[in-house]
PDB file of C-alpha atoms in Angstrom:
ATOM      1  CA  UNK A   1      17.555  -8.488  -2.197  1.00 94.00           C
ATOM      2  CA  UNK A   2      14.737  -6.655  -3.906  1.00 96.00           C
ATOM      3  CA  UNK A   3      15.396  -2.546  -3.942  1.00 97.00           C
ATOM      4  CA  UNK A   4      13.125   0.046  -5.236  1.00 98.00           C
ATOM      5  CA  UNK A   5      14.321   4.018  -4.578  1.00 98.00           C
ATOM      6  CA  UNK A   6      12.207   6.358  -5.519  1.00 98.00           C
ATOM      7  CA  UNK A   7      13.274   9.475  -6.302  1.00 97.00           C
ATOM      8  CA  UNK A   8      12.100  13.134  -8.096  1.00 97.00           C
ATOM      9  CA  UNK A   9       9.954  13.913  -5.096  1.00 97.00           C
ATOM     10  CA  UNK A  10      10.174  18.198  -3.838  1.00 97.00           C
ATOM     11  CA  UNK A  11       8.067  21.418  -3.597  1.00 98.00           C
ATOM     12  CA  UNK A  12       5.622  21.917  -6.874  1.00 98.00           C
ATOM     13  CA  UNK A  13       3.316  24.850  -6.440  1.00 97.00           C
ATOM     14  CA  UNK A  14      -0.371  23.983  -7.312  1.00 97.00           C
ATOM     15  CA  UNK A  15      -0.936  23.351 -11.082  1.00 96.00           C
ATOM     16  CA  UNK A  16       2.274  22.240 -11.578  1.00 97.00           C
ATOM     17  CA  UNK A  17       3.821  19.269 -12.778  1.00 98.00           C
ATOM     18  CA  UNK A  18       6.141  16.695 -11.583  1.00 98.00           C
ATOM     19  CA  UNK A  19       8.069  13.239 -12.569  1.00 98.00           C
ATOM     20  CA  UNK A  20       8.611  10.281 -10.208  1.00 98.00           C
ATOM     21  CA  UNK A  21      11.081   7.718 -10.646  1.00 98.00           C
ATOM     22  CA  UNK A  22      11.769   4.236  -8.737  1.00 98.00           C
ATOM     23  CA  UNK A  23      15.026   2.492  -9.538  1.00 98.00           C
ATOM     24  CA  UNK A  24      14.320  -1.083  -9.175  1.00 98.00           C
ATOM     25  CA  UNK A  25      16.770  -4.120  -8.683  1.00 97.00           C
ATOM     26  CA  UNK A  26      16.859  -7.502  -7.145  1.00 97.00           C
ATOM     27  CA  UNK A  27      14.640  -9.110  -9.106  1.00 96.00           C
ATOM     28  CA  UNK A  28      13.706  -9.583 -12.980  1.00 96.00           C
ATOM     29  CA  UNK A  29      11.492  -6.435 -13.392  1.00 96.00           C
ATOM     30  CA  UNK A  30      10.167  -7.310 -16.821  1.00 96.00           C
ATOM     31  CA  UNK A  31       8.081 -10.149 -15.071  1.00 94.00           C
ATOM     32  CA  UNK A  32       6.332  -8.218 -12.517  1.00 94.00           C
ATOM     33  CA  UNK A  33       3.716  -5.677 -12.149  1.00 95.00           C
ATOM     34  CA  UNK A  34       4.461  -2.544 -10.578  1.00 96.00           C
ATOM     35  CA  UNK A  35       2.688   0.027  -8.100  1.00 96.00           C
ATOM     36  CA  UNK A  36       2.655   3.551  -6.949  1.00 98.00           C
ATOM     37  CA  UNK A  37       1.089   3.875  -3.517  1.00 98.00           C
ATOM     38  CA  UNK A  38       0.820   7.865  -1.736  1.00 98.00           C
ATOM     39  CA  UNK A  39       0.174   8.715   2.182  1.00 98.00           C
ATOM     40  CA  UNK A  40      -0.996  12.367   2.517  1.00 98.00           C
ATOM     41  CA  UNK A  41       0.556  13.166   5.913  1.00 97.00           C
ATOM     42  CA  UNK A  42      -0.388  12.019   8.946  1.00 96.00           C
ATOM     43  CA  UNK A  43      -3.279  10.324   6.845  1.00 97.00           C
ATOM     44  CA  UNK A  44      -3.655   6.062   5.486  1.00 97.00           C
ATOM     45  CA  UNK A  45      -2.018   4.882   2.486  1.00 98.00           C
ATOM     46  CA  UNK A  46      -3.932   5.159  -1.026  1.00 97.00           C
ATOM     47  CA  UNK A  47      -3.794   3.389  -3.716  1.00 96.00           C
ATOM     48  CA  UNK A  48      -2.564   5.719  -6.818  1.00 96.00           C
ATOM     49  CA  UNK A  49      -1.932   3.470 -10.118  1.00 95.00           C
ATOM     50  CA  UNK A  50      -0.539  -0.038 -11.124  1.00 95.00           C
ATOM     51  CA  UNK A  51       1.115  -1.302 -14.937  1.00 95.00           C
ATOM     52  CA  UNK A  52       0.762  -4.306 -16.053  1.00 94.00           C
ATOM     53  CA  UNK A  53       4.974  -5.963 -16.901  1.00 94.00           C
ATOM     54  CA  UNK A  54       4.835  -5.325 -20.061  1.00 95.00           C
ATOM     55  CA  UNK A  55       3.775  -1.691 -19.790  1.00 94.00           C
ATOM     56  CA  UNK A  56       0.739  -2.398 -22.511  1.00 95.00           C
ATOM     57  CA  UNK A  57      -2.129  -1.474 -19.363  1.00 95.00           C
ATOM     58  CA  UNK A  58      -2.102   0.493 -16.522  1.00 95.00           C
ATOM     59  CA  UNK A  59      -4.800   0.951 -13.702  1.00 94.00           C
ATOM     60  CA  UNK A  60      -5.397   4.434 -11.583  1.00 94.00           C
ATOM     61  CA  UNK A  61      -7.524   5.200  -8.976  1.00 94.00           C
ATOM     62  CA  UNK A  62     -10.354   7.221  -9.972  1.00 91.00           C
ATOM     63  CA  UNK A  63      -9.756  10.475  -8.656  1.00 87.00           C
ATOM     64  CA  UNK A  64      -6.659  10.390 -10.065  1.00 87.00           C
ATOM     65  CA  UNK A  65      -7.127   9.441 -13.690  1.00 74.00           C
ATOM     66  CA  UNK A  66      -6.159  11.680 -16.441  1.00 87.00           C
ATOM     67  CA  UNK A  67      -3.936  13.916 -14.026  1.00 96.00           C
ATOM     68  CA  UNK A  68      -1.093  11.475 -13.372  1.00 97.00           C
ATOM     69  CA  UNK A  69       0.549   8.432 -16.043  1.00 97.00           C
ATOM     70  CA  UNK A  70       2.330   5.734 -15.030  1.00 97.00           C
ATOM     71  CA  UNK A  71       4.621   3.665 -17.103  1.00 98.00           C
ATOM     72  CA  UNK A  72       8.196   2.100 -16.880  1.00 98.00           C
ATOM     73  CA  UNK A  73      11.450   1.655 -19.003  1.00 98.00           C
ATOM     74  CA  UNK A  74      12.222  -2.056 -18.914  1.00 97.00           C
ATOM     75  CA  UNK A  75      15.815  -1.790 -20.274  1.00 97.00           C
ATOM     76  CA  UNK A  76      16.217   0.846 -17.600  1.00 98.00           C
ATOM     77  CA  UNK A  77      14.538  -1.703 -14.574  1.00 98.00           C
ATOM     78  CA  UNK A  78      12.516   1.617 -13.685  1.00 98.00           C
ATOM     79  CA  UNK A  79       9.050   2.785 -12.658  1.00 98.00           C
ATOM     80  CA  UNK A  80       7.514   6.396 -13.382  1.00 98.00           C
ATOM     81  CA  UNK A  81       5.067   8.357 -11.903  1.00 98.00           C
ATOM     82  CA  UNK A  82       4.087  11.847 -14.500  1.00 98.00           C
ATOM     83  CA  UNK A  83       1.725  13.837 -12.170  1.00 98.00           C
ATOM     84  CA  UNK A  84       0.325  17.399 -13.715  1.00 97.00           C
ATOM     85  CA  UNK A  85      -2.288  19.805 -12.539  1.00 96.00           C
ATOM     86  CA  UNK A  86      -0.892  19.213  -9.019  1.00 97.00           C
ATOM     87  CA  UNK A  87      -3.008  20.078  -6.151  1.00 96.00           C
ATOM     88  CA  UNK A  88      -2.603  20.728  -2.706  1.00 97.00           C
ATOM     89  CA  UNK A  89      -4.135  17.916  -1.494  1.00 96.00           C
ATOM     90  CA  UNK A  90      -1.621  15.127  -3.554  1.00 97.00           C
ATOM     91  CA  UNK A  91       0.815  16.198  -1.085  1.00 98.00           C
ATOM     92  CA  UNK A  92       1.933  13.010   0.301  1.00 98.00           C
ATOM     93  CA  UNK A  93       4.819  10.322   0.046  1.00 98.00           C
ATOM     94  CA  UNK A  94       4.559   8.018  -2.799  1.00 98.00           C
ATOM     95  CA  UNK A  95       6.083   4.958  -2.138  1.00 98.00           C
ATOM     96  CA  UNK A  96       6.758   2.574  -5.492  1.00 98.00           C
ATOM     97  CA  UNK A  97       5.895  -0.775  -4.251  1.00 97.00           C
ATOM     98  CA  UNK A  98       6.076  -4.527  -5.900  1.00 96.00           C
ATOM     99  CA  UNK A  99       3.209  -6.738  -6.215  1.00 92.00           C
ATOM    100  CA  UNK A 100       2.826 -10.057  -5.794  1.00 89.00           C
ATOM    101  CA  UNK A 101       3.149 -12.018  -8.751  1.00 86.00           C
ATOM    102  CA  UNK A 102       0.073 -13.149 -10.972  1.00 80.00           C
ATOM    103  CA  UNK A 103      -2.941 -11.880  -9.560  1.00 80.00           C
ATOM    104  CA  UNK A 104      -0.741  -8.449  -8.197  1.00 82.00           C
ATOM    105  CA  UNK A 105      -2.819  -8.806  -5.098  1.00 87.00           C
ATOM    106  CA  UNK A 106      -0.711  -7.761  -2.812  1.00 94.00           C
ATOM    107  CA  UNK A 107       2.629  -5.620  -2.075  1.00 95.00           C
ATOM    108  CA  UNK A 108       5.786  -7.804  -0.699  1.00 92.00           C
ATOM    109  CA  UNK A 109       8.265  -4.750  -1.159  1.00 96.00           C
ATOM    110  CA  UNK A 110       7.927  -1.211  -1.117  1.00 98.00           C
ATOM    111  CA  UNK A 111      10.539   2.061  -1.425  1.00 98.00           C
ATOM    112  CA  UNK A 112      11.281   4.070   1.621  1.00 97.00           C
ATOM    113  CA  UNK A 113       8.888   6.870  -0.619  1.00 98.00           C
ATOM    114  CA  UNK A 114       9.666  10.495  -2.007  1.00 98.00           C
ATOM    115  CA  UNK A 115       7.839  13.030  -0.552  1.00 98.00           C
ATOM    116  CA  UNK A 116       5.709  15.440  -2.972  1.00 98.00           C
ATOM    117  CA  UNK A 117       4.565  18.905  -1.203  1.00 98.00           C
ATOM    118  CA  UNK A 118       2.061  21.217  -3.347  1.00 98.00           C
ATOM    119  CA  UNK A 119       2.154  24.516  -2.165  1.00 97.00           C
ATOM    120  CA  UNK A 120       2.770  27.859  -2.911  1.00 95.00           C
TER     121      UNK A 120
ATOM    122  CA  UNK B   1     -15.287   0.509  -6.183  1.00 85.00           C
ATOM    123  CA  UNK B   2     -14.877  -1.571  -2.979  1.00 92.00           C
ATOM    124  CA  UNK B   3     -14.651   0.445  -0.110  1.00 94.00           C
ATOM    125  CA  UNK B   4     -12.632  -1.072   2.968  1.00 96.00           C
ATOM    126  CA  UNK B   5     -14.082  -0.033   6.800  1.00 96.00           C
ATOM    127  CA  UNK B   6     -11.400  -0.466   9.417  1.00 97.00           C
ATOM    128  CA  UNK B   7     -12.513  -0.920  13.205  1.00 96.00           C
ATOM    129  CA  UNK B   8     -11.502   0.460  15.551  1.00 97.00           C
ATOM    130  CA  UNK B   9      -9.553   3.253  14.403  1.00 97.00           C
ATOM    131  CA  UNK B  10      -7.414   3.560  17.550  1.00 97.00           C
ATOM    132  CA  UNK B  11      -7.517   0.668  20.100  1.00 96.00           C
ATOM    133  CA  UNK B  12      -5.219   0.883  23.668  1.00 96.00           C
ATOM    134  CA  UNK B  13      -3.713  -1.926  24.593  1.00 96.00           C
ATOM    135  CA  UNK B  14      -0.902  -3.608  26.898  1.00 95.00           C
ATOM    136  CA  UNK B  15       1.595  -5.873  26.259  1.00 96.00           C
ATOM    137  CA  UNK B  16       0.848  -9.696  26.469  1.00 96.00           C
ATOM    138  CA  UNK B  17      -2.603  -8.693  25.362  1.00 96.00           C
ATOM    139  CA  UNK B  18      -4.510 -10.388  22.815  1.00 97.00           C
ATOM    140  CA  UNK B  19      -5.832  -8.211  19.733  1.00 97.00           C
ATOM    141  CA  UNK B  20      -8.390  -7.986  17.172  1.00 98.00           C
ATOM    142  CA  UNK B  21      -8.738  -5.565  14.155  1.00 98.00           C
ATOM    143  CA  UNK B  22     -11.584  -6.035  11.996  1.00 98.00           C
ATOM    144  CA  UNK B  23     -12.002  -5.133   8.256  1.00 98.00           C
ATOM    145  CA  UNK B  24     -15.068  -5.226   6.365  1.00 98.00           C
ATOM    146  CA  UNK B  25     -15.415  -4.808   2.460  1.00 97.00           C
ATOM    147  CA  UNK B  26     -18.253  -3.115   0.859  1.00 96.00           C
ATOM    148  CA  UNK B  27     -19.157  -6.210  -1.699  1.00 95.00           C
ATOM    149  CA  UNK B  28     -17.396  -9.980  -1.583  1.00 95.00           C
ATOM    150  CA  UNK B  29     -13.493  -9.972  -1.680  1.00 93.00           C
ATOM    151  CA  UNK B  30     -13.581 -13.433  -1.455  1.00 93.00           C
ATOM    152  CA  UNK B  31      -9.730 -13.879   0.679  1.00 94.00           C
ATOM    153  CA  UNK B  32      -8.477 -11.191  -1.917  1.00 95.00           C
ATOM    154  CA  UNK B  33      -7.072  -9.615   1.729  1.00 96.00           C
ATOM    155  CA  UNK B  34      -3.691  -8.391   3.115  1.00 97.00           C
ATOM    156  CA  UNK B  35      -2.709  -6.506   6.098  1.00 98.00           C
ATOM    157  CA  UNK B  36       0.045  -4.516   6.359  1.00 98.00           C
ATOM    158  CA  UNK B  37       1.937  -3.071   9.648  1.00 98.00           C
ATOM    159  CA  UNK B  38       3.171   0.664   9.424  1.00 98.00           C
ATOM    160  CA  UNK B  39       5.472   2.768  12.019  1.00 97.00           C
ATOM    161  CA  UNK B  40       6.433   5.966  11.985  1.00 96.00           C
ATOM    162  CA  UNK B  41       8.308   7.356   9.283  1.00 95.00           C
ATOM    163  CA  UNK B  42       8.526   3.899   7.656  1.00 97.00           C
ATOM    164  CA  UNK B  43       7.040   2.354   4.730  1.00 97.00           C
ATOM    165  CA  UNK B  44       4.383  -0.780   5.054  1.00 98.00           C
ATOM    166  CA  UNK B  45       5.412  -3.799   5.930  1.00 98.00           C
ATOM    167  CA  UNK B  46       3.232  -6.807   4.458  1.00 97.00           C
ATOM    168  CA  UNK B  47       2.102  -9.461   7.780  1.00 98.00           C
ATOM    169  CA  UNK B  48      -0.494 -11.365   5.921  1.00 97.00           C
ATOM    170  CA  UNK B  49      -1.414 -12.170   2.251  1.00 96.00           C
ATOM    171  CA  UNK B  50      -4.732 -13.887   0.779  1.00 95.00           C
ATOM    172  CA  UNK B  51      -6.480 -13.292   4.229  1.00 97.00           C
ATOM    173  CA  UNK B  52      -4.553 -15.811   6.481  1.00 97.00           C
ATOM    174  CA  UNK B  53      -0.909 -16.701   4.949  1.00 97.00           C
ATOM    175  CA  UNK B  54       1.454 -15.925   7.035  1.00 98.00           C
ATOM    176  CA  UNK B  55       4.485 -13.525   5.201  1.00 96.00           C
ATOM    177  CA  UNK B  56       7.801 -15.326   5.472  1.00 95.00           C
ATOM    178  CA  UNK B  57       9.518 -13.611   8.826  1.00 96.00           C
ATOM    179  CA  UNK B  58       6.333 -12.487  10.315  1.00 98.00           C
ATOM    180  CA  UNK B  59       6.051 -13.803  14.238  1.00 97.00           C
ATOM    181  CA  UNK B  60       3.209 -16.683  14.565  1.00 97.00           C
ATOM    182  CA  UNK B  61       1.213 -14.248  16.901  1.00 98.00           C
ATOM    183  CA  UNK B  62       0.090 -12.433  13.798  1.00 98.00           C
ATOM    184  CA  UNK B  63      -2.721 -14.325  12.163  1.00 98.00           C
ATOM    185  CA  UNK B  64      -5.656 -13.215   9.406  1.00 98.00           C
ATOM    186  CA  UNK B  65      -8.784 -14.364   9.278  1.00 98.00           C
ATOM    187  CA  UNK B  66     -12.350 -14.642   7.106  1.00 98.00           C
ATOM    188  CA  UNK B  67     -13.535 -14.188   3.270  1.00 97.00           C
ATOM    189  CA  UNK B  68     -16.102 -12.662   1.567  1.00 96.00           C
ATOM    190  CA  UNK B  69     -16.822  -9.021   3.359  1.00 97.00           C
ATOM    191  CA  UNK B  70     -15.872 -10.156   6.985  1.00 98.00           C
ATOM    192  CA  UNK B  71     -11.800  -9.940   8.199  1.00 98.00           C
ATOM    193  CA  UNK B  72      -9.526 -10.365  11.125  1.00 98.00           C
ATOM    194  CA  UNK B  73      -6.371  -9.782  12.162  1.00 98.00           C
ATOM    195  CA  UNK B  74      -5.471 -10.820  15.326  1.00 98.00           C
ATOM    196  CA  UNK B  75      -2.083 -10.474  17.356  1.00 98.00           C
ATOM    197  CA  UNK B  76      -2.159 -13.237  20.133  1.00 97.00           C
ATOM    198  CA  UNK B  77       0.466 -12.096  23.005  1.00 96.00           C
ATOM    199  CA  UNK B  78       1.162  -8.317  21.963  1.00 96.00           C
ATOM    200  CA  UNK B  79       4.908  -7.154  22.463  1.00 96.00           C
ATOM    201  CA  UNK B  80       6.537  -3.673  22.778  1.00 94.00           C
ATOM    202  CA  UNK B  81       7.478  -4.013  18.630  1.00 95.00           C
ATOM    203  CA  UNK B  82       3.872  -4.399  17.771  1.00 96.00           C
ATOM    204  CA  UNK B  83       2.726  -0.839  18.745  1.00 94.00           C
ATOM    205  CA  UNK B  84       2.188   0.740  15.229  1.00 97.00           C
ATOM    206  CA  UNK B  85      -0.606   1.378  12.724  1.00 98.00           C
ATOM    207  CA  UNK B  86      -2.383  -1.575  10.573  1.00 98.00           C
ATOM    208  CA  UNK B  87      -3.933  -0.997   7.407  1.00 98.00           C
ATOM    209  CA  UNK B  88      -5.994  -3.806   5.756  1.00 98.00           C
ATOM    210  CA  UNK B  89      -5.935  -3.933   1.761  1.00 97.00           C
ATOM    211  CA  UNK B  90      -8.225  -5.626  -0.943  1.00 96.00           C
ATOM    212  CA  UNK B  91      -7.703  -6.514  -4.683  1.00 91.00           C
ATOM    213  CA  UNK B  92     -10.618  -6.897  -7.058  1.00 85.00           C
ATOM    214  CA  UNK B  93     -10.757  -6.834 -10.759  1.00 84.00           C
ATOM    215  CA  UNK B  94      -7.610  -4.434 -10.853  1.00 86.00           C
ATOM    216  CA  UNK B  95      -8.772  -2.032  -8.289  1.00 89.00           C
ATOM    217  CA  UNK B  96      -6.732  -2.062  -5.554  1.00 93.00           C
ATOM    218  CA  UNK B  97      -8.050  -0.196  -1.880  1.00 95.00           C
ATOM    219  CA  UNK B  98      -6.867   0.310   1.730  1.00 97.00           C
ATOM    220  CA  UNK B  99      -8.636   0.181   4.972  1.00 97.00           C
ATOM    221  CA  UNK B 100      -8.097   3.743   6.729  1.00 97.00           C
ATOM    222  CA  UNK B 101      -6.056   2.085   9.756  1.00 98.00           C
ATOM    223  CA  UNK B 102      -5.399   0.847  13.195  1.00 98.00           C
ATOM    224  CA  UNK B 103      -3.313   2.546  15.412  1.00 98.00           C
ATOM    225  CA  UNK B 104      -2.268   0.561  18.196  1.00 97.00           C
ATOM    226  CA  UNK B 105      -1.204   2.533  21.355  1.00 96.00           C
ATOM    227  CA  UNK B 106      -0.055   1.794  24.650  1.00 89.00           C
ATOM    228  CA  UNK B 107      -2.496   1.354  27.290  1.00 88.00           C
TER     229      UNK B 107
END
C-alpha cells in the first residue's frame, strides 16, 4: 500500500523559513516522480513543484520559483519541500502527492498534508 | 501557462440526479485531463485520468469526457457520498494546473 506522511508543517512568521518532509513507502520511490501540491484554506488546490526520479530536474510553479526547492533523498525514500521568504499568503496544507508514472500526468496518491501558517 | 476555468463553481443538486461539471483549458490539452473529488478535511481523491479512464475503485456513475480545451465530468445517479468539491487538473510540457472547483451541495 503506497504511504506518503508529510511532516515539518507549523507557525513561521513572515520571512521566515521552513523544511517539509514526506516519508514515502509502498512502492520503489527511485522510479517515480514526485509532487508537492498546497490548498490555502478554504481555497482550490495549487500546484507548487514536481522532481523528476532521479532528482537531476525539478519544475515549480511560477510564483513560486526561487523562494521554495524541492528535492529528495533516494536512500532515505523521502521528498522535501525548503520554503524561505515565507509569506502570509503560502499559508496552506501541502500535501506530497505521487504521480502517475511516465508522463507524471496525474496524482494516484497523495499525503493527508502538513499544514504551514505564516503569521506573526 | 494553461489556465483551467471550472463551471459552475457551486451547483445544488439532489440525490438520483444526473450531473455535469465542465472544464475548459486556455490552449489544447489534448486528454492530458484528470478530475479529482475532495471532502472536507481530506486530501484529493483521483476519479478520472487521461480525460475518461475510469480510476480502479471509482463507481461507474463517474465518467470524463472531451479533448483539446472542452471537458466533462459527469456523475449519472448522484448519491449521498458524492456531495463534495471537484477539481479538474491538466498536464502540459511539465506544468501542471488545477481548475478552481465544484462544490456540490445538497439541493
Amino acid at each position: 500500500e503506497v504511504q506518503l506522511v508529510e511532516s515539518g508543517g507549523g507557525l513561521v512568521q513572515p520571512g521566515g523559513s521552513l523544511r517539509l518532509s514526506c516519508a514515502a513507502s509502498g512502492f520503489t520511490f527511485t522510479s517515480y516522480a514526485m509532487s508537492w501540491v498546497r490548498q490555502a484554506p478554504g481555497k482550490g488546490l495549487e500546484w507548487v513543484s514536481t522532481i523528476t526520479s532521479s532528482g537531476g530536474s525539478a519544475y515549480y510553479a511560477d510564483s513560486l520559483r526561487g523562494r521554495f526547492t524541492i528535492s529528495r533523498d533516494n536512500s532515505k525514500n523521502t521528498l522535501y519541500l525548503q520554503m524561505h521568504s515565507l509569506r502570509a499568503e503560502d499559508t496552506a496544507v501541502y500535501y506530497c502527492a505521487k504521480p502517475s508514472p511516465g508522463a507524471a500526468s496525474y496524482y494516484k496518491a497523495w499525503g493527508q498534508g502538513t499544514l504551514v501558517t505564516v503569521s506573526s | 501557462d494553461i489556465q483551467m476555468t471550472q463551471s459552475p463553481s457551486t451547483l445544488s443538486a439532489s440525490v438520483g440526479d444526473r450531473v455535469t461539471i465542465t472544464c475548459r483549458a486556455s490552449q489544447s490539452i489534448s486528454n492530458w485531463l484528470a478530475w479529482y473529488q475532495q471532502k472536507p478535511g481530506k486530501a484529493p481523491k483521483l476519479l478520472i485520468y487521461m480525460a475518461s479512464s475510469l480510476e480502479s475503485g471509482v463507481p461507474s456513475r463517474f465518467s470524463g469526457s472531451g479533448s483539446g480545451t472542452e471537458f466533462t465530468l459527469t456523475i449519472t445517479g448522484l448519491q449521498p457520498d458524492d456531495f463534495a468539491t471537484y477539481y479538474c487538473q491538466q498536464y502540459n510540457d511539465y506544468s501542471w494546473t488545477f481548475g478552481q472547483g465544484t462544490k456540490v451541495e445538497i439541493k
